[in-house]
DNA sequence: CAACAGTTTAGATTTGTTCTAATCTGATTG
DNA sequence: CAATCAGATTAGAACAAATCTAAACTGTTG
C-alpha cells in the first residue's frame, strides 16, 4: 500500500530509464547486483568488491555516484546505524532494522506489527518525515 | 529507577575519580563544559572549538580520547544519526531524538509517553540491547 | 555518423578519526 | 618533599570513507 511495487520482471533497462538515468553498462550491472535476487544491504566498498569479483569494470567513484543517484531516485534508502560507514538498503517497504553492534550485521524487520505511539509533535516549522526504529542487539548472555 | 542519578553538586573531581579516570586539567575542564549547565549534544570538533574559546589548552586528540573514555565510562552516549560525524549526548535518561535533516539539529524527547510495541524477538544468540527511535524531520510545507 | 550532454575514471583532495612515539604530570612512596 | 612511574597529553603522521577534478569515453539525438 502506498509504495508502487515494480513488477518483478520489469527489465532493469526500463527501470533506469524511468528514473532519468541513462542505462549505462555500469549502472545496469550494478542495478542487477542490487535488485535481482532479493533485498539486501550494502556499503560502497562491499558493492565494489562484489563487482570486481563478477568482473564488472567499475571504479569506486562510480559506485559512490551510482549509490547516491539510486538513492535520490528512490531506488535505495540509506540506513544510518554505524558512524564509520554508510549502508544502503534495497528494501523500500515500510520496515525497521536490527543492528548487531558486535558484528555490524544489519537485518530488516517488517513494520507490520510494530506500533510506535506517543511520538511528540514535531517542533514548530517542521514536520515528521519518518520514524525510524533501530533495535540494537548484543550477544545473548 | 535503574539509572543512579548523580547529586547535582557532586564535584567533577569525584565523578571522574569514580570512573577510574585521573582527574587531569583537561578532563576536568572538558567535564565542566559537558556536564555543567544542562544536557547537550556535541561533536568532537564543536567541543574543541568551545575549549579554545574558553582558553582551555587541549588538543583535538585529547578531545577524541576524552569523549571515548567518557562514553565507555557511561558518562556520555553516542548518537548515530548522521553518517558524517559522531554526536555525543550527555543525557543518560531514557529518551529518543528528533533529527532535522536540513540543519543537522538534534533534539531530545523523553521516552516517557512513548511506546514501541510489537518489536519482534531478537535473532537467536542475541538479545535486545536498546530500542532507539529517531524521528527525522523536514521543513513543514 | 557527427556532435554533445551525460558518464566514467584515476588519482588527488577533503574530512573525521585514530595512531605514534615523545613529552609531561598526577599519584605514590620513601 | 623529591624521586619515580603509570597514565595522560600532544603534534603531527596515518588512515579510511567519501567527494571532487578534469580528462577520456559513450549513449542518444538529429
mmCIF file of C-alpha atoms (C1' of nucleotides) in Angstrom:
data_model
loop_
_atom_site.group_PDB
_atom_site.id
_atom_site.type_symbol
_atom_site.label_atom_id
_atom_site.label_comp_id
_atom_site.label_asym_id
_atom_site.label_seq_id
_atom_site.Cartn_x
_atom_site.Cartn_y
_atom_site.Cartn_z
ATOM 1 C CA UNK A 1 0.000 0.000 0.000
ATOM 2 C CA UNK A 2 1.297 3.392 -0.837
ATOM 3 C CA UNK A 3 4.508 2.230 -2.424
ATOM 4 C CA UNK A 4 4.084 1.344 -6.104
ATOM 5 C CA UNK A 5 5.709 -2.028 -6.378
ATOM 6 C CA UNK A 6 7.576 -2.874 -9.560
ATOM 7 C CA UNK A 7 6.533 -5.997 -11.337
ATOM 8 C CA UNK A 8 9.311 -8.456 -10.607
ATOM 9 C CA UNK A 9 10.407 -8.772 -14.222
ATOM 10 C CA UNK A 10 10.427 -5.123 -15.280
ATOM 11 C CA UNK A 11 13.701 -5.079 -17.175
ATOM 12 C CA UNK A 12 16.379 -3.089 -15.408
ATOM 13 C CA UNK A 13 16.855 -1.008 -18.529
ATOM 14 C CA UNK A 14 13.326 0.364 -18.270
ATOM 15 C CA UNK A 15 13.558 0.931 -14.550
ATOM 16 C CA UNK A 16 16.657 3.005 -15.058
ATOM 17 C CA UNK A 17 15.237 4.973 -17.956
ATOM 18 C CA UNK A 18 12.196 5.767 -15.839
ATOM 19 C CA UNK A 19 14.406 7.483 -13.295
ATOM 20 C CA UNK A 20 16.047 9.678 -15.907
ATOM 21 C CA UNK A 21 19.361 7.889 -15.531
ATOM 22 C CA UNK A 22 20.990 6.664 -18.708
ATOM 23 C CA UNK A 23 21.210 2.912 -18.645
ATOM 24 C CA UNK A 24 24.955 2.611 -18.991
ATOM 25 C CA UNK A 25 26.915 -0.654 -18.706
ATOM 26 C CA UNK A 26 27.988 0.169 -15.178
ATOM 27 C CA UNK A 27 24.624 1.269 -13.880
ATOM 28 C CA UNK A 28 22.904 -1.684 -15.475
ATOM 29 C CA UNK A 29 25.371 -4.146 -13.989
ATOM 30 C CA UNK A 30 25.157 -2.563 -10.532
ATOM 31 C CA UNK A 31 21.378 -2.470 -10.681
ATOM 32 C CA UNK A 32 21.399 -6.202 -11.392
ATOM 33 C CA UNK A 33 23.654 -6.874 -8.425
ATOM 34 C CA UNK A 34 21.485 -4.760 -6.198
ATOM 35 C CA UNK A 35 17.960 -5.556 -7.297
ATOM 36 C CA UNK A 36 17.944 -9.064 -8.673
ATOM 37 C CA UNK A 37 17.741 -11.704 -6.023
ATOM 38 C CA UNK A 38 16.006 -10.226 -3.003
ATOM 39 C CA UNK A 39 16.512 -7.344 -0.680
ATOM 40 C CA UNK A 40 19.933 -6.511 0.641
ATOM 41 C CA UNK A 41 22.132 -4.073 2.483
ATOM 42 C CA UNK A 42 25.443 -2.940 1.038
ATOM 43 C CA UNK A 43 28.226 -0.487 1.658
ATOM 44 C CA UNK A 44 30.060 1.134 -1.244
ATOM 45 C CA UNK A 45 33.197 -0.897 -0.603
ATOM 46 C CA UNK A 46 31.230 -4.133 -0.456
ATOM 47 C CA UNK A 47 29.488 -3.459 -3.736
ATOM 48 C CA UNK A 48 32.787 -2.536 -5.323
ATOM 49 C CA UNK A 49 34.383 -5.783 -4.159
ATOM 50 C CA UNK A 50 31.422 -7.737 -5.458
ATOM 51 C CA UNK A 51 31.586 -6.026 -8.830
ATOM 52 C CA UNK A 52 35.280 -6.854 -9.116
ATOM 53 C CA UNK A 53 34.531 -10.474 -8.313
ATOM 54 C CA UNK A 54 31.956 -10.534 -11.101
ATOM 55 C CA UNK A 55 34.487 -8.873 -13.395
ATOM 56 C CA UNK A 56 32.328 -5.821 -13.876
ATOM 57 C CA UNK A 57 34.694 -2.988 -14.748
ATOM 58 C CA UNK A 58 33.618 -0.147 -12.490
ATOM 59 C CA UNK A 59 35.540 2.335 -10.379
ATOM 60 C CA UNK A 60 34.877 3.088 -6.744
ATOM 61 C CA UNK A 61 33.942 6.652 -7.702
ATOM 62 C CA UNK A 62 31.204 5.281 -9.929
ATOM 63 C CA UNK A 63 29.968 3.041 -7.143
ATOM 64 C CA UNK A 64 29.542 6.093 -4.936
ATOM 65 C CA UNK A 65 27.941 8.105 -7.738
ATOM 66 C CA UNK A 66 25.560 5.309 -8.564
ATOM 67 C CA UNK A 67 24.518 4.560 -4.998
ATOM 68 C CA UNK A 68 23.765 8.236 -4.446
ATOM 69 C CA UNK A 69 21.890 8.580 -7.714
ATOM 70 C CA UNK A 70 19.846 5.476 -6.944
ATOM 71 C CA UNK A 71 19.101 6.859 -3.515
ATOM 72 C CA UNK A 72 17.971 10.201 -4.939
ATOM 73 C CA UNK A 73 15.864 8.379 -7.494
ATOM 74 C CA UNK A 74 14.163 6.481 -4.681
ATOM 75 C CA UNK A 75 15.565 3.102 -5.731
ATOM 76 C CA UNK A 76 17.535 2.750 -2.496
ATOM 77 C CA UNK A 77 17.380 4.024 1.059
ATOM 78 C CA UNK A 78 20.301 4.958 3.211
ATOM 79 C CA UNK A 79 20.434 3.436 6.690
ATOM 80 C CA UNK A 80 22.438 5.244 9.342
ATOM 81 C CA UNK A 81 23.408 2.863 12.122
ATOM 82 C CA UNK A 82 27.151 2.978 12.103
ATOM 83 C CA UNK A 83 29.181 6.143 12.330
ATOM 84 C CA UNK A 84 32.012 4.707 10.267
ATOM 85 C CA UNK A 85 30.235 3.927 7.001
ATOM 86 C CA UNK A 86 27.049 4.318 5.003
ATOM 87 C CA UNK A 87 24.695 1.447 4.385
ATOM 88 C CA UNK A 88 22.252 1.283 1.503
ATOM 89 C CA UNK A 89 19.110 -0.791 1.633
ATOM 90 C CA UNK A 90 17.196 -2.036 -1.393
ATOM 91 C CA UNK A 91 14.086 -2.686 0.683
ATOM 92 C CA UNK A 92 11.695 0.201 0.060
ATOM 93 C CA UNK A 93 8.805 -1.188 2.065
ATOM 94 C CA UNK A 94 7.935 0.190 5.456
ATOM 95 C CA UNK A 95 10.352 -1.569 7.796
ATOM 96 C CA UNK A 96 12.919 -1.174 10.536
ATOM 97 C CA UNK A 97 16.290 -2.610 11.493
ATOM 98 C CA UNK A 98 18.118 -4.861 13.843
ATOM 99 C CA UNK A 99 21.728 -3.843 14.212
ATOM 100 C CA UNK A 100 24.158 -6.229 15.832
ATOM 101 C CA UNK A 101 26.857 -3.992 17.312
ATOM 102 C CA UNK A 102 29.417 -6.751 17.688
ATOM 103 C CA UNK A 103 29.380 -7.919 14.073
ATOM 104 C CA UNK A 104 27.953 -4.922 12.236
ATOM 105 C CA UNK A 105 25.205 -7.157 10.846
ATOM 106 C CA UNK A 106 22.116 -5.289 9.712
ATOM 107 C CA UNK A 107 18.768 -7.050 9.290
ATOM 108 C CA UNK A 108 15.297 -5.892 8.378
ATOM 109 C CA UNK A 109 12.073 -6.497 10.184
ATOM 110 C CA UNK A 110 8.675 -5.534 8.875
ATOM 111 C CA UNK A 111 6.900 -2.512 10.280
ATOM 112 C CA UNK A 112 3.698 -4.512 10.164
ATOM 113 C CA UNK A 113 3.040 -5.473 13.759
ATOM 114 C CA UNK A 114 5.137 -2.671 15.152
ATOM 115 C CA UNK A 115 3.462 0.348 16.689
ATOM 116 C CA UNK A 116 5.191 3.492 17.842
ATOM 117 C CA UNK A 117 2.787 5.506 19.937
ATOM 118 C CA UNK A 118 3.079 8.803 21.699
ATOM 119 C CA UNK A 119 5.614 10.453 19.406
ATOM 120 C CA UNK A 120 5.521 14.125 20.410
ATOM 121 C CA UNK A 121 4.546 16.676 17.801
ATOM 122 C CA UNK A 122 7.288 17.980 15.601
ATOM 123 C CA UNK A 123 8.858 21.309 16.624
ATOM 124 C CA UNK A 124 7.236 24.358 15.025
ATOM 125 C CA UNK A 125 8.202 24.841 11.419
ATOM 126 C CA UNK A 126 8.959 21.165 10.919
ATOM 127 C CA UNK A 127 7.024 18.021 10.258
ATOM 128 C CA UNK A 128 7.762 14.367 10.713
ATOM 129 C CA UNK A 129 9.405 12.822 7.697
ATOM 130 C CA UNK A 130 9.932 9.337 9.054
ATOM 131 C CA UNK A 131 10.028 7.498 12.348
ATOM 132 C CA UNK A 132 12.944 5.124 12.370
ATOM 133 C CA UNK A 133 13.306 2.322 14.867
ATOM 134 C CA UNK A 134 16.707 0.724 15.366
ATOM 135 C CA UNK A 135 16.895 -2.273 17.616
ATOM 136 C CA UNK A 136 20.472 -2.618 18.792
ATOM 137 C CA UNK A 137 21.496 -6.165 19.627
ATOM 138 C CA UNK A 138 24.188 -7.645 21.798
ATOM 139 C CA UNK A 139 25.259 -11.242 22.192
ATOM 140 C CA UNK A 140 22.947 -13.156 24.489
ATOM 141 C CA UNK A 141 24.424 -13.826 27.866
ATOM 142 C CA UNK B 1 14.712 3.737 38.582
ATOM 143 C CA UNK B 2 17.654 1.865 37.231
ATOM 144 C CA UNK B 3 19.942 4.775 36.482
ATOM 145 C CA UNK B 4 21.767 6.024 39.573
ATOM 146 C CA UNK B 5 21.444 9.763 39.325
ATOM 147 C CA UNK B 6 24.334 11.927 40.469
ATOM 148 C CA UNK B 7 23.559 14.570 43.018
ATOM 149 C CA UNK B 8 23.735 17.821 41.047
ATOM 150 C CA UNK B 9 26.675 19.205 43.009
ATOM 151 C CA UNK B 10 28.886 16.135 43.128
ATOM 152 C CA UNK B 11 32.193 17.776 42.327
ATOM 153 C CA UNK B 12 33.504 16.828 38.931
ATOM 154 C CA UNK B 13 36.681 15.649 40.518
ATOM 155 C CA UNK B 14 34.869 12.934 42.438
ATOM 156 C CA UNK B 15 32.788 11.933 39.464
ATOM 157 C CA UNK B 16 35.930 11.422 37.435
ATOM 158 C CA UNK B 17 37.756 9.540 40.140
ATOM 159 C CA UNK B 18 34.747 7.247 40.472
ATOM 160 C CA UNK B 19 35.153 6.194 36.850
ATOM 161 C CA UNK B 20 38.809 5.339 37.332
ATOM 162 C CA UNK B 21 39.902 8.239 35.147
ATOM 163 C CA UNK B 22 42.518 10.536 36.615
ATOM 164 C CA UNK B 23 41.067 13.980 37.079
ATOM 165 C CA UNK B 24 43.572 15.837 34.934
ATOM 166 C CA UNK B 25 43.291 19.510 33.991
ATOM 167 C CA UNK B 26 41.945 18.658 30.552
ATOM 168 C CA UNK B 27 39.426 16.066 31.642
ATOM 169 C CA UNK B 28 38.198 18.284 34.437
ATOM 170 C CA UNK B 29 37.764 21.259 32.148
ATOM 171 C CA UNK B 30 36.002 19.208 29.485
ATOM 172 C CA UNK B 31 33.760 17.592 32.070
ATOM 173 C CA UNK B 32 32.715 21.056 33.219
ATOM 174 C CA UNK B 33 31.907 22.121 29.669
ATOM 175 C CA UNK B 34 29.930 18.973 29.092
ATOM 176 C CA UNK B 35 28.100 18.414 32.354
ATOM 177 C CA UNK B 36 27.576 21.758 33.981
ATOM 178 C CA UNK B 37 24.600 23.625 32.645
ATOM 179 C CA UNK B 38 22.138 21.099 31.321
ATOM 180 C CA UNK B 39 22.089 18.330 28.787
ATOM 181 C CA UNK B 40 23.684 18.804 25.431
ATOM 182 C CA UNK B 41 24.837 17.218 22.193
ATOM 183 C CA UNK B 42 28.329 17.811 20.886
ATOM 184 C CA UNK B 43 30.669 16.663 18.181
ATOM 185 C CA UNK B 44 34.413 16.437 18.804
ATOM 186 C CA UNK B 45 35.130 19.453 16.627
ATOM 187 C CA UNK B 46 32.484 21.522 18.388
ATOM 188 C CA UNK B 47 33.849 20.716 21.800
ATOM 189 C CA UNK B 48 37.352 21.505 20.634
ATOM 190 C CA UNK B 49 36.259 24.896 19.295
ATOM 191 C CA UNK B 50 34.471 25.619 22.535
ATOM 192 C CA UNK B 51 37.509 24.696 24.606
ATOM 193 C CA UNK B 52 39.685 27.010 22.514
ATOM 194 C CA UNK B 53 37.196 29.821 23.044
ATOM 195 C CA UNK B 54 37.419 29.253 26.796
ATOM 196 C CA UNK B 55 41.206 29.163 26.527
ATOM 197 C CA UNK B 56 41.399 25.615 27.777
ATOM 198 C CA UNK B 57 44.615 24.185 26.376
ATOM 199 C CA UNK B 58 43.604 20.838 24.942
ATOM 200 C CA UNK B 59 44.443 19.065 21.724
ATOM 201 C CA UNK B 60 41.923 17.552 19.342
ATOM 202 C CA UNK B 61 43.424 14.122 20.049
ATOM 203 C CA UNK B 62 42.597 14.566 23.715
ATOM 204 C CA UNK B 63 39.068 15.637 22.862
ATOM 205 C CA UNK B 64 38.590 12.371 20.999
ATOM 206 C CA UNK B 65 40.246 10.347 23.746
ATOM 207 C CA UNK B 66 38.158 12.006 26.400
ATOM 208 C CA UNK B 67 34.838 11.676 24.600
ATOM 209 C CA UNK B 68 35.500 7.986 24.046
ATOM 210 C CA UNK B 69 36.614 7.408 27.620
ATOM 211 C CA UNK B 70 33.573 9.223 28.953
ATOM 212 C CA UNK B 71 31.387 7.128 26.685
ATOM 213 C CA UNK B 72 32.974 3.893 27.889
ATOM 214 C CA UNK B 73 32.616 5.076 31.478
ATOM 215 C CA UNK B 74 28.909 5.628 30.867
ATOM 216 C CA UNK B 75 29.098 9.394 31.312
ATOM 217 C CA UNK B 76 28.052 10.010 27.703
ATOM 218 C CA UNK B 77 26.104 8.225 25.000
ATOM 219 C CA UNK B 78 26.884 8.238 21.319
ATOM 220 C CA UNK B 79 24.032 9.106 18.981
ATOM 221 C CA UNK B 80 24.254 7.855 15.410
ATOM 222 C CA UNK B 81 22.060 9.935 13.139
ATOM 223 C CA UNK B 82 24.470 11.342 10.637
ATOM 224 C CA UNK B 83 26.924 9.263 8.666
ATOM 225 C CA UNK B 84 29.463 12.077 8.501
ATOM 226 C CA UNK B 85 30.205 12.630 12.188
ATOM 227 C CA UNK B 86 29.699 11.305 15.679
ATOM 228 C CA UNK B 87 27.444 13.018 18.181
ATOM 229 C CA UNK B 88 27.750 12.625 21.920
ATOM 230 C CA UNK B 89 24.843 13.171 24.260
ATOM 231 C CA UNK B 90 25.146 13.985 27.953
ATOM 232 C CA UNK B 91 21.564 12.944 28.603
ATOM 233 C CA UNK B 92 21.658 9.471 30.131
ATOM 234 C CA UNK B 93 17.966 9.204 30.848
ATOM 235 C CA UNK B 94 15.722 7.051 28.711
ATOM 236 C CA UNK B 95 14.960 9.244 25.719
ATOM 237 C CA UNK B 96 14.889 9.498 21.935
ATOM 238 C CA UNK B 97 15.778 12.016 19.236
ATOM 239 C CA UNK B 98 14.431 14.377 16.693
ATOM 240 C CA UNK B 99 16.856 14.901 13.845
ATOM 241 C CA UNK B 100 16.296 17.766 11.436
ATOM 242 C CA UNK B 101 17.927 16.623 8.211
ATOM 243 C CA UNK B 102 18.126 20.081 6.704
ATOM 244 C CA UNK B 103 20.028 21.724 9.542
ATOM 245 C CA UNK B 104 21.594 18.760 11.322
ATOM 246 C CA UNK B 105 19.889 19.858 14.546
ATOM 247 C CA UNK B 106 19.497 17.115 17.113
ATOM 248 C CA UNK B 107 16.955 17.372 19.949
ATOM 249 C CA UNK B 108 15.878 15.055 22.716
ATOM 250 C CA UNK B 109 12.434 13.970 23.658
ATOM 251 C CA UNK B 110 11.592 11.925 26.703
ATOM 252 C CA UNK B 111 10.772 8.270 26.356
ATOM 253 C CA UNK B 112 8.028 8.747 28.912
ATOM 254 C CA UNK B 113 4.831 8.748 26.915
ATOM 255 C CA UNK B 114 6.360 6.858 24.023
ATOM 256 C CA UNK B 115 5.525 3.216 23.490
ATOM 257 C CA UNK B 116 7.125 0.918 20.978
ATOM 258 C CA UNK B 117 5.061 -2.227 20.715
ATOM 259 C CA UNK B 118 5.433 -5.361 18.684
ATOM 260 C CA UNK B 119 9.207 -5.405 18.398
ATOM 261 C CA UNK B 120 9.983 -8.904 17.111
ATOM 262 C CA UNK B 121 12.172 -11.141 19.209
ATOM 263 C CA UNK B 122 15.888 -10.836 18.772
ATOM 264 C CA UNK B 123 17.537 -13.330 16.409
ATOM 265 C CA UNK B 124 18.853 -16.459 18.129
ATOM 266 C CA UNK B 125 22.055 -15.897 20.048
ATOM 267 C CA UNK B 126 21.356 -12.206 20.521
ATOM 268 C CA UNK B 127 19.270 -10.093 22.826
ATOM 269 C CA UNK B 128 17.941 -6.574 22.641
ATOM 270 C CA UNK B 129 20.331 -4.004 23.996
ATOM 271 C CA UNK B 130 18.325 -0.904 23.269
ATOM 272 C CA UNK B 131 15.443 0.252 21.101
ATOM 273 C CA UNK B 132 16.288 3.568 19.543
ATOM 274 C CA UNK B 133 13.688 5.805 17.950
ATOM 275 C CA UNK B 134 14.820 8.544 15.592
ATOM 276 C CA UNK B 135 12.198 10.932 14.342
ATOM 277 C CA UNK B 136 13.519 12.507 11.160
ATOM 278 C CA UNK B 137 12.144 15.956 10.464
ATOM 279 C CA UNK B 138 11.759 18.027 7.331
ATOM 280 C CA UNK B 139 10.685 21.625 6.946
ATOM 281 C CA UNK B 140 6.941 21.995 7.158
ATOM 282 C CA UNK B 141 5.291 22.529 3.771
ATOM 283 C "C1'" DC C 1 27.627 9.162 -38.247
ATOM 284 C "C1'" DA C 2 28.648 13.755 -36.099
ATOM 285 C "C1'" DA C 3 28.086 16.116 -32.114
ATOM 286 C "C1'" DC C 4 27.282 16.754 -27.452
ATOM 287 C "C1'" DA C 5 25.477 16.111 -22.890
ATOM 288 C "C1'" DG C 6 25.955 12.869 -19.665
ATOM 289 C "C1'" DT C 7 29.047 9.262 -17.640
ATOM 290 C "C1'" DT C 8 33.125 7.094 -16.080
ATOM 291 C "C1'" DT C 9 37.651 7.145 -14.368
ATOM 292 C "C1'" DA C 10 42.285 7.519 -11.883
ATOM 293 C "C1'" DG C 11 44.054 9.990 -8.820
ATOM 294 C "C1'" DA C 12 44.050 13.986 -5.856
ATOM 295 C "C1'" DT C 13 41.614 16.045 -2.091
ATOM 296 C "C1'" DT C 14 38.840 16.580 1.963
ATOM 297 C "C1'" DT C 15 37.136 15.358 6.373
ATOM 298 C "C1'" DG C 16 36.560 12.872 10.554
ATOM 299 C "C1'" DT C 17 39.036 9.922 13.421
ATOM 300 C "C1'" DT C 18 42.816 7.101 15.224
ATOM 301 C "C1'" DC C 19 47.673 6.138 15.894
ATOM 302 C "C1'" DT C 20 52.562 7.015 17.226
ATOM 303 C "C1'" DA C 21 56.212 7.983 19.986
ATOM 304 C "C1'" DA C 22 57.965 11.797 22.549
ATOM 305 C "C1'" DT C 23 56.979 14.614 26.441
ATOM 306 C "C1'" DC C 24 54.608 15.739 30.548
ATOM 307 C "C1'" DT C 25 52.003 15.216 35.057
ATOM 308 C "C1'" DG C 26 49.283 13.348 38.927
ATOM 309 C "C1'" DA C 27 49.732 9.994 42.427
ATOM 310 C "C1'" DT C 28 52.558 7.239 45.365
ATOM 311 C "C1'" DT C 29 56.332 6.187 48.197
ATOM 312 C "C1'" DG C 30 60.388 6.594 50.899
ATOM 313 C "C1'" DC D 1 59.020 16.891 49.537
ATOM 314 C "C1'" DA D 2 61.839 14.754 45.833
ATOM 315 C "C1'" DA D 3 62.047 10.700 43.024
ATOM 316 C "C1'" DT D 4 59.546 7.628 40.443
ATOM 317 C "C1'" DC D 5 56.444 5.892 37.063
ATOM 318 C "C1'" DA D 6 51.994 4.595 35.085
ATOM 319 C "C1'" DG D 7 48.980 7.069 32.901
ATOM 320 C "C1'" DA D 8 47.797 11.333 30.132
ATOM 321 C "C1'" DT D 9 48.624 14.710 26.627
ATOM 322 C "C1'" DT D 10 50.367 16.256 22.346
ATOM 323 C "C1'" DA D 11 51.772 17.430 17.403
ATOM 324 C "C1'" DG D 12 51.786 15.501 13.566
ATOM 325 C "C1'" DA D 13 51.540 11.370 10.767
ATOM 326 C "C1'" DA D 14 48.476 7.953 9.174
ATOM 327 C "C1'" DC D 15 44.104 6.112 7.903
ATOM 328 C "C1'" DA D 16 39.504 5.425 5.897
ATOM 329 C "C1'" DA D 17 35.290 6.920 3.835
ATOM 330 C "C1'" DA D 18 33.602 9.869 0.677
ATOM 331 C "C1'" DT D 19 33.856 13.571 -2.698
ATOM 332 C "C1'" DC D 20 35.999 16.270 -6.278
ATOM 333 C "C1'" DT D 21 38.587 17.208 -10.636
ATOM 334 C "C1'" DA D 22 39.353 17.323 -15.255
ATOM 335 C "C1'" DA D 23 40.341 14.280 -18.993
ATOM 336 C "C1'" DA D 24 38.654 10.444 -21.710
ATOM 337 C "C1'" DC D 25 34.687 7.892 -23.139
ATOM 338 C "C1'" DT D 26 29.806 6.591 -24.608
ATOM 339 C "C1'" DG D 27 24.664 6.719 -25.177
ATOM 340 C "C1'" DT D 28 21.450 9.342 -27.602
ATOM 341 C "C1'" DT D 29 19.673 12.521 -30.856
ATOM 342 C "C1'" DG D 30 19.261 14.652 -35.140
#
